[in-house]
Amino acid sequence: MKNKSSEASEVVILERCWVVEFKSKTDVSIILKFQSGEPDLYIEAASKPDCEAWAVALGEANSEGLRNKIQQLRRLIMEIKEERASEEARQFLPSSQVDSLGEPQFTSIQRIANEPKLEFSLACKGLVAATRDRKLNTFIQVSVVHPAEHILTRYSSTEIVEGTRDPLFLTGVTFPPEYPIYEETKIKLTVYDVKDKSQDTVLTSVLPDHKEPRADVGRSFLGCATFRVGDLVKSKEQQLTLTLRFLSRTSDGGKTVGTIEVNLVKMGEFEDGEMDHITTDAQDQKFLCFLPLKSCSCGFLSATCAHNTENLERMTDRRAKEECALVRECTAPEGLSGKDNLPSLNAVLKNPICKLYRFPTSDNKWMRIREQMAETTLSFHVPKELINLHIKEDMRRNQELKDLGELAPHWDNMRKSVIAHCDQMLSMYQDTLAELGKHTGSSFKSSCSKGEKTLEFIPINLHLQRMHVHSPRLKDALYDVITVGAPAAHFQGFKNGGLRKLLSKFEAERRNTGYQCIYYSPENTAKAKEVLSNINHLQPLISSHADLLLNSASQHSPDSLKNSLKMLSEKTELFVHAFKDQLVRSALLALYTARPGCVLKKPAVPRSSAEESDDLKHQNHPSQIKRQDSIPHHSEYDEEEWDRVWANVGKSLNCVIAMVDRLLEKDNSSKTKEGESDPSAADCKVLHAGGDWYEQLYPLVITLKDCMGEVVTRAKQSMAFVLLQELACGLPQCLMLTLRRDIVFSQALAGLVCGFIIKLHTSLHDQGFLQQLHTVGLLVQYEGLLSTYSEEAGMLEDMAVGISDLQKVMFKVIEAKSEDFLPIITGRREHYVIEVQLPAKMFELLPQEIKEGKLLRMYPVLFNVGINEQQTLAERFGDTTLQENINQENLELLKEYYNLFTEKMPPDCLPHFQEQNDLKGLLENLHQNIQAKRRKNVEIMWLAATICRKLNGVRFTCCKSAKDRTSMSVTLEQCSILRDEHQLHKDFFIRALDCMRSRQTQGALNESDDPETGCLTDNKPTSRHFYPVALLLVSSHLLVVWLILSLALLLAKYQ
């Protein structure tokens, strides 16, 4: 402070202070108040205008005010740079890098197709701390400067290594194949020291790219370094050592605070490095575990997963004791990433997200792990194909109901009601398909959308989770797990339970409605649908083969005639066999009784199969076939009439066969006699004989078609009448249950198709697996983590039925005829065939049986173990019978598959077969654990997963939304495999597990905390509401007291 003519008498530092100005007209004083608690400073001006001027000047001179101005200027500069980015890029780039259109051209990085463009690992040395006594907790934030835009974009971060100034980060940096990175791209590495870990894990991820974090968010800036990608790629040792500098305004170039090493990573090469220092310092370099994230795309996990971790990690002790040979079955074949299989695989997978790790082995070597998660286009493709098939099937069923003809008033009113309800359901399917056709954006359904009606057929969070391991002494290995939310009808709700309970209840109620309609068992209803399906499939084939037979006769081609007759006979025999069932005969009688004025001629006398076959053998002449009219409405009905109509098809076929045999016999004898005569005369007779062939076969073929048409008409009407009873007995519950089952099945099938295609691609060179595929079938194991409490019990019931329905799905591999490699779905409800398309080069690698179109069976099994706090409530106060029954039922299915495997596969086919005793022991151990009925017995999951991998199966992991529990299970399984099969160092198991679960390694999130839900979460722990319950669970008595008090409070509140 000074006068105008005197020297300064006092210096005031304007920092963390504010100005208090008195508003009275006479007072010309100002007070400065300090946050530090120092005494207030009173300043008096000469006049009121001087006082106001001083107040403004002091306010602007404050350090906070200056900082705000600087930040405002920085924002303006960034806006100007963004507007002029393209012009600046052209100025700085050489003329050779600008094409004729003025667009900049950059040097791309040459990498293997479908492999990441760039991968590197990081380590720091000699970091300088602000205080000597402080141990640093550091991590590196990776940002990218795109050469064309000159904009800094946050890309990813390493894990946090605690307690060392020489951190070696296990998490690397990887750029996927489609990422726009070039040799001119600059990468900025910023090192931070984390002080308050709980705040940093949440707050730093929502900052804009151009802003540095505030000092109060729990971390401090240590230094940064920048390098060009081209310098790293072209360096002789493929390694860069960068100086880490702390930039300041007072020193040019900044203060050196350490060095950072960047090492280029190639999965096919081994890293030479000394492991002594990291092994020795394992206790000092503590690793911080944050909230887990399932591979960056499925949302954050709540801290309640710590409760689940205790249950999941009980498996690790068991896995340390028992070795399981999983590596050989997952060994990546040569040419796995070749160009031939890329188009078909890329048609299914998209938007891959990769993470890179390096972990030490027990012999002090490095192994590299690339963790990849990818979305699949099948999440929407398969449901849309299914809905389209449902629409066609329901339209065909409605038409068949309309074609039943005249019915008595009671039955006619019933038919009208059924058709009206079916039309409403059909309209709903059509609207859903139209809405799905409009969908754009993400190729998977996030968990926050599971309650949306338009997306109810879409599986939740369907992803491929792949771990590629490259270890020093073992072959490269792939481990795939399909993660998906439990197939369930979330929009329909679970107030009355799931499908398992609803179907049982519906069937019981349907038996008590016999006074309204005729009861047919579910087996008979399924048989009726099968008969209708066979009719629709075989009738066109028989007609086409009959036409080919006549065409061969007109051309007088004996060989073609024989082939056409063979195909016609095979299809006609299948057609006749389809109606060899008492259901058709009884349904025809029931339909006749539903006609107006029906009269029965005589009671039904069922004929034996021997009598039926005798008719087919001995009555072979057209004169013995008497054409029957359609079912009479107002005359006597002879129940044996159906037997005669049905048998006429076989008789007609026998007549055709006999005529062809006579024609061929005459042709052979005529050729023998005429071979010695004039050739020209023989040719004329051949032409005349060709006309005779056609004329003699034509009436017989027409008779066959007419008889077949008559059978089809009667059978269709009778089976449609059976379906009418099924629908009428349970309107509208029957249609709603069909809808719910379609929804659940659609979600389950999308995951199954994805798993099959991935398994087929990765095992295309494994002849043992391919033989197992067409000889036995494919084992598909689902690991369920749902509780048996509240709504999740209903989800589990839905899931159990949906996975069980997958047993009726068959796969067929075909050669692709175009560039569209998406699978084709055909069939009807309860009988679908999935045609998987492969390029020609890949198709040639398949066994002949598969190339000839052999249908491949699926054996889905589900084992569920609830692991969350809701399962604790279910085990203490609820019922776990549902889970126990599901596990027991699927254990029997697993044993059935194992028995087929041992019977049909040769002993030397699979390398695992020499461990047959191990498989038997694992099955027996699984049986014992299921019978034990222990609480949260996660041993069941580990045993089922091990058996599945040994049997070349496909693994699925499911929970409610495929986020929290799923990610915990998958990461634990991956680390256990690394330890048991790839010699992961025992001191680094927990570090590797925490590294894969670390939220910090997932990179910067610009718009929201949760990339899967798109919702900004609070900074407080999401599990704070569960702490009271977790404490009460320690004692069941406390929990009972808490429940009683809560109930009393609720009653008092509403009274």
mmCIF file of N, CA and C in Angstrom, residues 127-222:
data_model
loop_
_atom_site.group_PDB
_atom_site.id
_atom_site.type_symbol
_atom_site.label_atom_id
_atom_site.label_comp_id
_atom_site.label_asym_id
_atom_site.label_seq_id
_atom_site.Cartn_x
_atom_site.Cartn_y
_atom_site.Cartn_z
ATOM 1 N N LEU A 127 10.148 -41.324 -11.322
ATOM 2 C CA LEU A 127 9.171 -40.260 -11.158
ATOM 3 C C LEU A 127 9.503 -39.437 -9.911
ATOM 4 N N VAL A 128 9.303 -38.137 -10.014
ATOM 5 C CA VAL A 128 9.616 -37.210 -8.930
ATOM 6 C C VAL A 128 8.318 -36.831 -8.234
ATOM 7 N N ALA A 129 8.272 -37.004 -6.921
ATOM 8 C CA ALA A 129 7.093 -36.658 -6.147
ATOM 9 C C ALA A 129 7.226 -35.242 -5.604
ATOM 10 N N ALA A 130 6.078 -34.654 -5.253
ATOM 11 C CA ALA A 130 6.087 -33.295 -4.706
ATOM 12 C C ALA A 130 6.799 -33.256 -3.364
ATOM 13 N N THR A 131 6.636 -34.288 -2.593
ATOM 14 C CA THR A 131 7.341 -34.402 -1.308
ATOM 15 C C THR A 131 8.133 -35.701 -1.303
ATOM 16 N N ARG A 132 9.248 -35.686 -0.638
ATOM 17 C CA ARG A 132 10.146 -36.844 -0.681
ATOM 18 C C ARG A 132 9.542 -38.072 -0.009
ATOM 19 N N ASP A 133 8.778 -37.855 1.031
ATOM 20 C CA ASP A 133 8.260 -38.976 1.800
ATOM 21 C C ASP A 133 7.051 -39.639 1.143
ATOM 22 N N ARG A 134 6.461 -38.995 0.169
ATOM 23 C CA ARG A 134 5.227 -39.518 -0.420
ATOM 24 C C ARG A 134 5.521 -40.625 -1.424
ATOM 25 N N LYS A 135 4.748 -41.720 -1.344
ATOM 26 C CA LYS A 135 4.795 -42.781 -2.343
ATOM 27 C C LYS A 135 3.725 -42.509 -3.392
ATOM 28 N N LEU A 136 4.131 -42.553 -4.624
ATOM 29 C CA LEU A 136 3.243 -42.175 -5.712
ATOM 30 C C LEU A 136 2.250 -43.292 -6.037
ATOM 31 N N ASN A 137 1.034 -42.898 -6.375
ATOM 32 C CA ASN A 137 0.002 -43.791 -6.903
ATOM 33 C C ASN A 137 -0.328 -43.293 -8.298
ATOM 34 N N THR A 138 0.271 -43.866 -9.312
ATOM 35 C CA THR A 138 0.259 -43.256 -10.637
ATOM 36 C C THR A 138 -0.542 -44.075 -11.638
ATOM 37 N N PHE A 139 -1.038 -43.354 -12.623
ATOM 38 C CA PHE A 139 -1.591 -43.970 -13.821
ATOM 39 C C PHE A 139 -1.335 -43.029 -14.992
ATOM 40 N N ILE A 140 -1.431 -43.559 -16.197
ATOM 41 C CA ILE A 140 -1.157 -42.791 -17.414
ATOM 42 C C ILE A 140 -2.450 -42.658 -18.199
ATOM 43 N N GLN A 141 -2.738 -41.425 -18.563
ATOM 44 C CA GLN A 141 -3.871 -41.167 -19.442
ATOM 45 C C GLN A 141 -3.351 -40.977 -20.865
ATOM 46 N N VAL A 142 -3.963 -41.716 -21.801
ATOM 47 C CA VAL A 142 -3.531 -41.700 -23.198
ATOM 48 C C VAL A 142 -4.519 -40.869 -24.002
ATOM 49 N N SER A 143 -3.983 -39.875 -24.710
ATOM 50 C CA SER A 143 -4.804 -39.019 -25.572
ATOM 51 C C SER A 143 -4.224 -39.039 -26.977
ATOM 52 N N VAL A 144 -5.076 -38.795 -27.956
ATOM 53 C CA VAL A 144 -4.683 -38.863 -29.360
ATOM 54 C C VAL A 144 -4.921 -37.501 -30.004
ATOM 55 N N VAL A 145 -3.921 -37.060 -30.762
ATOM 56 C CA VAL A 145 -4.040 -35.825 -31.541
ATOM 57 C C VAL A 145 -4.157 -36.234 -32.998
ATOM 58 N N HIS A 146 -5.335 -36.112 -33.564
ATOM 59 C CA HIS A 146 -5.549 -36.493 -34.954
ATOM 60 C C HIS A 146 -4.915 -35.449 -35.867
ATOM 61 N N PRO A 147 -4.134 -35.883 -36.843
ATOM 62 C CA PRO A 147 -3.390 -34.906 -37.669
ATOM 63 C C PRO A 147 -4.279 -34.001 -38.501
ATOM 64 N N ALA A 148 -5.436 -34.458 -38.899
ATOM 65 C CA ALA A 148 -6.292 -33.631 -39.756
ATOM 66 C C ALA A 148 -7.075 -32.602 -38.962
ATOM 67 N N GLU A 149 -7.301 -32.861 -37.668
ATOM 68 C CA GLU A 149 -8.160 -31.980 -36.883
ATOM 69 C C GLU A 149 -7.402 -31.197 -35.823
ATOM 70 N N HIS A 150 -6.235 -31.700 -35.393
ATOM 71 C CA HIS A 150 -5.453 -31.038 -34.344
ATOM 72 C C HIS A 150 -6.275 -30.872 -33.077
ATOM 73 N N ILE A 151 -7.068 -31.858 -32.771
ATOM 74 C CA ILE A 151 -7.892 -31.839 -31.567
ATOM 75 C C ILE A 151 -7.439 -32.978 -30.663
ATOM 76 N N LEU A 152 -7.284 -32.681 -29.389
ATOM 77 C CA LEU A 152 -6.856 -33.674 -28.424
ATOM 78 C C LEU A 152 -8.061 -34.479 -27.951
ATOM 79 N N THR A 153 -7.998 -35.786 -28.114
ATOM 80 C CA THR A 153 -9.100 -36.667 -27.743
ATOM 81 C C THR A 153 -8.603 -37.716 -26.753
ATOM 82 N N ARG A 154 -9.261 -37.809 -25.615
ATOM 83 C CA ARG A 154 -8.897 -38.843 -24.656
ATOM 84 C C ARG A 154 -9.263 -40.213 -25.209
ATOM 85 N N TYR A 155 -8.345 -41.166 -25.038
ATOM 86 C CA TYR A 155 -8.562 -42.498 -25.608
ATOM 87 C C TYR A 155 -8.685 -43.570 -24.535
ATOM 88 N N SER A 156 -7.727 -43.690 -23.648
ATOM 89 C CA SER A 156 -7.778 -44.741 -22.633
ATOM 90 C C SER A 156 -6.854 -44.370 -21.484
ATOM 91 N N SER A 157 -6.832 -45.224 -20.485
ATOM 92 C CA SER A 157 -5.967 -45.045 -19.322
ATOM 93 C C SER A 157 -5.452 -46.398 -18.868
ATOM 94 N N THR A 158 -4.325 -46.389 -18.210
ATOM 95 C CA THR A 158 -3.807 -47.604 -17.601
ATOM 96 C C THR A 158 -4.458 -47.818 -16.236
ATOM 97 N N GLU A 159 -4.101 -48.899 -15.599
ATOM 98 C CA GLU A 159 -4.517 -49.089 -14.210
ATOM 99 C C GLU A 159 -3.671 -48.192 -13.310
ATOM 100 N N ILE A 160 -4.042 -48.106 -12.059
ATOM 101 C CA ILE A 160 -3.285 -47.322 -11.084
ATOM 102 C C ILE A 160 -2.353 -48.267 -10.323
ATOM 103 N N VAL A 161 -1.075 -47.934 -10.346
ATOM 104 C CA VAL A 161 -0.077 -48.694 -9.596
ATOM 105 C C VAL A 161 0.315 -47.862 -8.392
ATOM 106 N N GLU A 162 0.178 -48.435 -7.223
ATOM 107 C CA GLU A 162 0.340 -47.689 -5.984
ATOM 108 C C GLU A 162 1.675 -48.022 -5.307
ATOM 109 N N GLY A 163 2.312 -46.991 -4.771
ATOM 110 C CA GLY A 163 3.432 -47.181 -3.871
ATOM 111 C C GLY A 163 4.784 -47.345 -4.523
ATOM 112 N N THR A 164 5.022 -46.774 -5.705
ATOM 113 C CA THR A 164 6.330 -46.884 -6.346
ATOM 114 C C THR A 164 6.552 -45.697 -7.264
ATOM 115 N N ARG A 165 7.835 -45.336 -7.439
ATOM 116 C CA ARG A 165 8.210 -44.289 -8.382
ATOM 117 C C ARG A 165 8.669 -44.862 -9.712
ATOM 118 N N ASP A 166 8.655 -46.200 -9.830
ATOM 119 C CA ASP A 166 9.013 -46.863 -11.083
ATOM 120 C C ASP A 166 7.884 -47.819 -11.471
ATOM 121 N N PRO A 167 6.708 -47.295 -11.766
ATOM 122 C CA PRO A 167 5.570 -48.180 -12.040
ATOM 123 C C PRO A 167 5.707 -48.873 -13.398
ATOM 124 N N LEU A 168 5.380 -50.133 -13.427
ATOM 125 C CA LEU A 168 5.290 -50.908 -14.656
ATOM 126 C C LEU A 168 3.827 -51.305 -14.824
ATOM 127 N N PHE A 169 3.219 -50.806 -15.861
ATOM 128 C CA PHE A 169 1.779 -50.953 -16.029
ATOM 129 C C PHE A 169 1.478 -52.244 -16.785
ATOM 130 N N LEU A 170 0.571 -53.035 -16.226
ATOM 131 C CA LEU A 170 0.193 -54.295 -16.860
ATOM 132 C C LEU A 170 -0.802 -54.088 -17.990
ATOM 133 N N THR A 171 -1.516 -52.991 -17.959
ATOM 134 C CA THR A 171 -2.496 -52.688 -19.001
ATOM 135 C C THR A 171 -1.830 -51.894 -20.108
ATOM 136 N N GLY A 172 -1.941 -52.391 -21.330
ATOM 137 C CA GLY A 172 -1.381 -51.690 -22.480
ATOM 138 C C GLY A 172 -2.427 -50.870 -23.202
ATOM 139 N N VAL A 173 -2.056 -50.411 -24.388
ATOM 140 C CA VAL A 173 -2.937 -49.592 -25.215
ATOM 141 C C VAL A 173 -3.066 -50.273 -26.564
ATOM 142 N N THR A 174 -4.280 -50.413 -27.037
ATOM 143 C CA THR A 174 -4.520 -51.062 -28.327
ATOM 144 C C THR A 174 -5.521 -50.249 -29.124
ATOM 145 N N PHE A 175 -5.278 -50.141 -30.422
ATOM 146 C CA PHE A 175 -6.158 -49.431 -31.342
ATOM 147 C C PHE A 175 -6.764 -50.451 -32.297
ATOM 148 N N PRO A 176 -8.092 -50.559 -32.374
ATOM 149 C CA PRO A 176 -8.738 -51.586 -33.207
ATOM 150 C C PRO A 176 -8.496 -51.330 -34.693
ATOM 151 N N PRO A 177 -8.803 -52.312 -35.553
ATOM 152 C CA PRO A 177 -8.488 -52.187 -36.981
ATOM 153 C C PRO A 177 -9.125 -50.990 -37.654
ATOM 154 N N GLU A 178 -10.328 -50.622 -37.240
ATOM 155 C CA GLU A 178 -11.013 -49.534 -37.940
ATOM 156 C C GLU A 178 -10.678 -48.154 -37.388
ATOM 157 N N TYR A 179 -9.814 -48.080 -36.362
ATOM 158 C CA TYR A 179 -9.512 -46.783 -35.763
ATOM 159 C C TYR A 179 -8.645 -45.961 -36.715
ATOM 160 N N PRO A 180 -8.954 -44.682 -36.942
ATOM 161 C CA PRO A 180 -8.194 -43.847 -37.887
ATOM 162 C C PRO A 180 -6.879 -43.343 -37.288
ATOM 163 N N ILE A 181 -5.881 -44.185 -37.260
ATOM 164 C CA ILE A 181 -4.580 -43.800 -36.735
ATOM 165 C C ILE A 181 -3.530 -43.979 -37.827
ATOM 166 N N TYR A 182 -2.619 -42.986 -37.937
ATOM 167 C CA TYR A 182 -1.626 -42.975 -38.994
ATOM 168 C C TYR A 182 -0.258 -42.692 -38.387
ATOM 169 N N GLU A 183 0.780 -42.751 -39.233
ATOM 170 C CA GLU A 183 2.119 -42.466 -38.750
ATOM 171 C C GLU A 183 2.250 -41.022 -38.301
ATOM 172 N N GLU A 184 1.442 -40.127 -38.875
ATOM 173 C CA GLU A 184 1.497 -38.719 -38.493
ATOM 174 C C GLU A 184 0.730 -38.420 -37.212
ATOM 175 N N THR A 185 -0.038 -39.389 -36.707
ATOM 176 C CA THR A 185 -0.817 -39.174 -35.489
ATOM 177 C C THR A 185 0.115 -39.016 -34.292
ATOM 178 N N LYS A 186 -0.208 -38.065 -33.444
ATOM 179 C CA LYS A 186 0.555 -37.853 -32.219
ATOM 180 C C LYS A 186 -0.224 -38.405 -31.029
ATOM 181 N N ILE A 187 0.494 -38.996 -30.099
ATOM 182 C CA ILE A 187 -0.103 -39.561 -28.892
ATOM 183 C C ILE A 187 0.508 -38.862 -27.693
ATOM 184 N N LYS A 188 -0.363 -38.349 -26.841
ATOM 185 C CA LYS A 188 0.061 -37.649 -25.632
ATOM 186 C C LYS A 188 -0.146 -38.560 -24.429
ATOM 187 N N LEU A 189 0.906 -38.705 -23.632
ATOM 188 C CA LEU A 189 0.869 -39.522 -22.421
ATOM 189 C C LEU A 189 0.973 -38.602 -21.219
ATOM 190 N N THR A 190 -0.043 -38.587 -20.394
ATOM 191 C CA THR A 190 -0.088 -37.729 -19.219
ATOM 192 C C THR A 190 -0.103 -38.588 -17.971
ATOM 193 N N VAL A 191 0.843 -38.318 -17.073
ATOM 194 C CA VAL A 191 0.987 -39.104 -15.852
ATOM 195 C C VAL A 191 0.369 -38.327 -14.696
ATOM 196 N N TYR A 192 -0.463 -39.000 -13.922
ATOM 197 C CA TYR A 192 -1.125 -38.388 -12.774
ATOM 198 C C TYR A 192 -0.780 -39.169 -11.516
ATOM 199 N N ASP A 193 -0.753 -38.435 -10.421
ATOM 200 C CA ASP A 193 -0.599 -39.027 -9.100
ATOM 201 C C ASP A 193 -1.953 -38.969 -8.412
ATOM 202 N N VAL A 194 -2.512 -40.107 -8.088
ATOM 203 C CA VAL A 194 -3.842 -40.179 -7.501
ATOM 204 C C VAL A 194 -3.725 -40.055 -5.992
ATOM 205 N N LYS A 195 -4.413 -39.067 -5.454
ATOM 206 C CA LYS A 195 -4.405 -38.848 -4.003
ATOM 207 C C LYS A 195 -5.664 -39.414 -3.358
ATOM 208 N N ASP A 196 -6.827 -39.001 -3.874
ATOM 209 C CA ASP A 196 -8.099 -39.494 -3.352
ATOM 210 C C ASP A 196 -8.696 -40.427 -4.394
ATOM 211 N N LYS A 197 -8.503 -41.730 -4.225
ATOM 212 C CA LYS A 197 -8.896 -42.684 -5.248
ATOM 213 C C LYS A 197 -10.398 -42.735 -5.462
ATOM 214 N N SER A 198 -11.178 -42.635 -4.408
ATOM 215 C CA SER A 198 -12.626 -42.771 -4.548
ATOM 216 C C SER A 198 -13.210 -41.646 -5.374
ATOM 217 N N GLN A 199 -12.670 -40.429 -5.249
ATOM 218 C CA GLN A 199 -13.181 -39.323 -6.048
ATOM 219 C C GLN A 199 -12.684 -39.418 -7.476
ATOM 220 N N ASP A 200 -11.444 -39.839 -7.665
ATOM 221 C CA ASP A 200 -10.877 -39.833 -9.003
ATOM 222 C C ASP A 200 -11.567 -40.831 -9.921
ATOM 223 N N THR A 201 -12.018 -41.930 -9.378
ATOM 224 C CA THR A 201 -12.618 -42.940 -10.235
ATOM 225 C C THR A 201 -13.915 -42.482 -10.857
ATOM 226 N N VAL A 202 -14.538 -41.465 -10.284
ATOM 227 C CA VAL A 202 -15.825 -41.023 -10.815
ATOM 228 C C VAL A 202 -15.707 -39.680 -11.514
ATOM 229 N N LEU A 203 -15.039 -38.742 -10.859
ATOM 230 C CA LEU A 203 -15.116 -37.375 -11.339
ATOM 231 C C LEU A 203 -14.272 -37.116 -12.574
ATOM 232 N N THR A 204 -13.134 -37.742 -12.706
ATOM 233 C CA THR A 204 -12.244 -37.390 -13.796
ATOM 234 C C THR A 204 -12.737 -37.873 -15.139
ATOM 235 N N SER A 205 -13.685 -38.759 -15.156
ATOM 236 C CA SER A 205 -14.117 -39.311 -16.431
ATOM 237 C C SER A 205 -15.125 -38.452 -17.157
ATOM 238 N N VAL A 206 -15.661 -37.435 -16.516
ATOM 239 C CA VAL A 206 -16.694 -36.641 -17.158
ATOM 240 C C VAL A 206 -16.197 -35.272 -17.567
ATOM 241 N N LEU A 207 -14.884 -35.048 -17.493
ATOM 242 C CA LEU A 207 -14.348 -33.763 -17.899
ATOM 243 C C LEU A 207 -14.259 -33.689 -19.413
ATOM 244 N N PRO A 208 -14.469 -32.507 -20.007
ATOM 245 C CA PRO A 208 -14.243 -32.360 -21.436
ATOM 246 C C PRO A 208 -12.787 -32.609 -21.777
ATOM 247 N N ASP A 209 -12.540 -32.908 -23.052
ATOM 248 C CA ASP A 209 -11.202 -33.287 -23.475
ATOM 249 C C ASP A 209 -10.189 -32.175 -23.281
ATOM 250 N N HIS A 210 -10.589 -30.916 -23.454
ATOM 251 C CA HIS A 210 -9.623 -29.833 -23.427
ATOM 252 C C HIS A 210 -9.405 -29.256 -22.033
ATOM 253 N N LYS A 211 -10.055 -29.836 -21.012
ATOM 254 C CA LYS A 211 -9.909 -29.309 -19.662
ATOM 255 C C LYS A 211 -9.063 -30.247 -18.815
ATOM 256 N N GLU A 212 -8.223 -29.686 -18.006
ATOM 257 C CA GLU A 212 -7.463 -30.460 -17.030
ATOM 258 C C GLU A 212 -8.305 -30.622 -15.770
ATOM 259 N N PRO A 213 -8.113 -31.681 -15.035
ATOM 260 C CA PRO A 213 -8.911 -31.886 -13.818
ATOM 261 C C PRO A 213 -8.570 -30.869 -12.755
ATOM 262 N N ARG A 214 -9.555 -30.568 -11.948
ATOM 263 C CA ARG A 214 -9.327 -29.639 -10.865
ATOM 264 C C ARG A 214 -8.474 -30.298 -9.796
ATOM 265 N N ALA A 215 -7.887 -29.490 -8.974
ATOM 266 C CA ALA A 215 -7.009 -30.018 -7.927
ATOM 267 C C ALA A 215 -7.781 -30.749 -6.856
ATOM 268 N N ASP A 216 -9.076 -30.486 -6.741
ATOM 269 C CA ASP A 216 -9.835 -31.091 -5.651
ATOM 270 C C ASP A 216 -10.514 -32.389 -6.053
ATOM 271 N N VAL A 217 -10.198 -32.924 -7.248
ATOM 272 C CA VAL A 217 -10.829 -34.165 -7.652
ATOM 273 C C VAL A 217 -10.039 -35.371 -7.206
ATOM 274 N N GLY A 218 -8.918 -35.194 -6.553
ATOM 275 C CA GLY A 218 -8.222 -36.322 -5.982
ATOM 276 C C GLY A 218 -6.991 -36.756 -6.715
ATOM 277 N N ARG A 219 -6.516 -36.032 -7.699
ATOM 278 C CA ARG A 219 -5.290 -36.399 -8.385
ATOM 279 C C ARG A 219 -4.536 -35.135 -8.780
ATOM 280 N N SER A 220 -3.237 -35.276 -8.976
ATOM 281 C CA SER A 220 -2.400 -34.142 -9.357
ATOM 282 C C SER A 220 -1.598 -34.500 -10.590
ATOM 283 N N PHE A 221 -1.327 -33.497 -11.387
ATOM 284 C CA PHE A 221 -0.584 -33.664 -12.627
ATOM 285 C C PHE A 221 0.904 -33.785 -12.324
ATOM 286 N N LEU A 222 1.531 -34.861 -12.848
ATOM 287 C CA LEU A 222 2.972 -35.043 -12.671
ATOM 288 C C LEU A 222 3.761 -34.564 -13.875
#
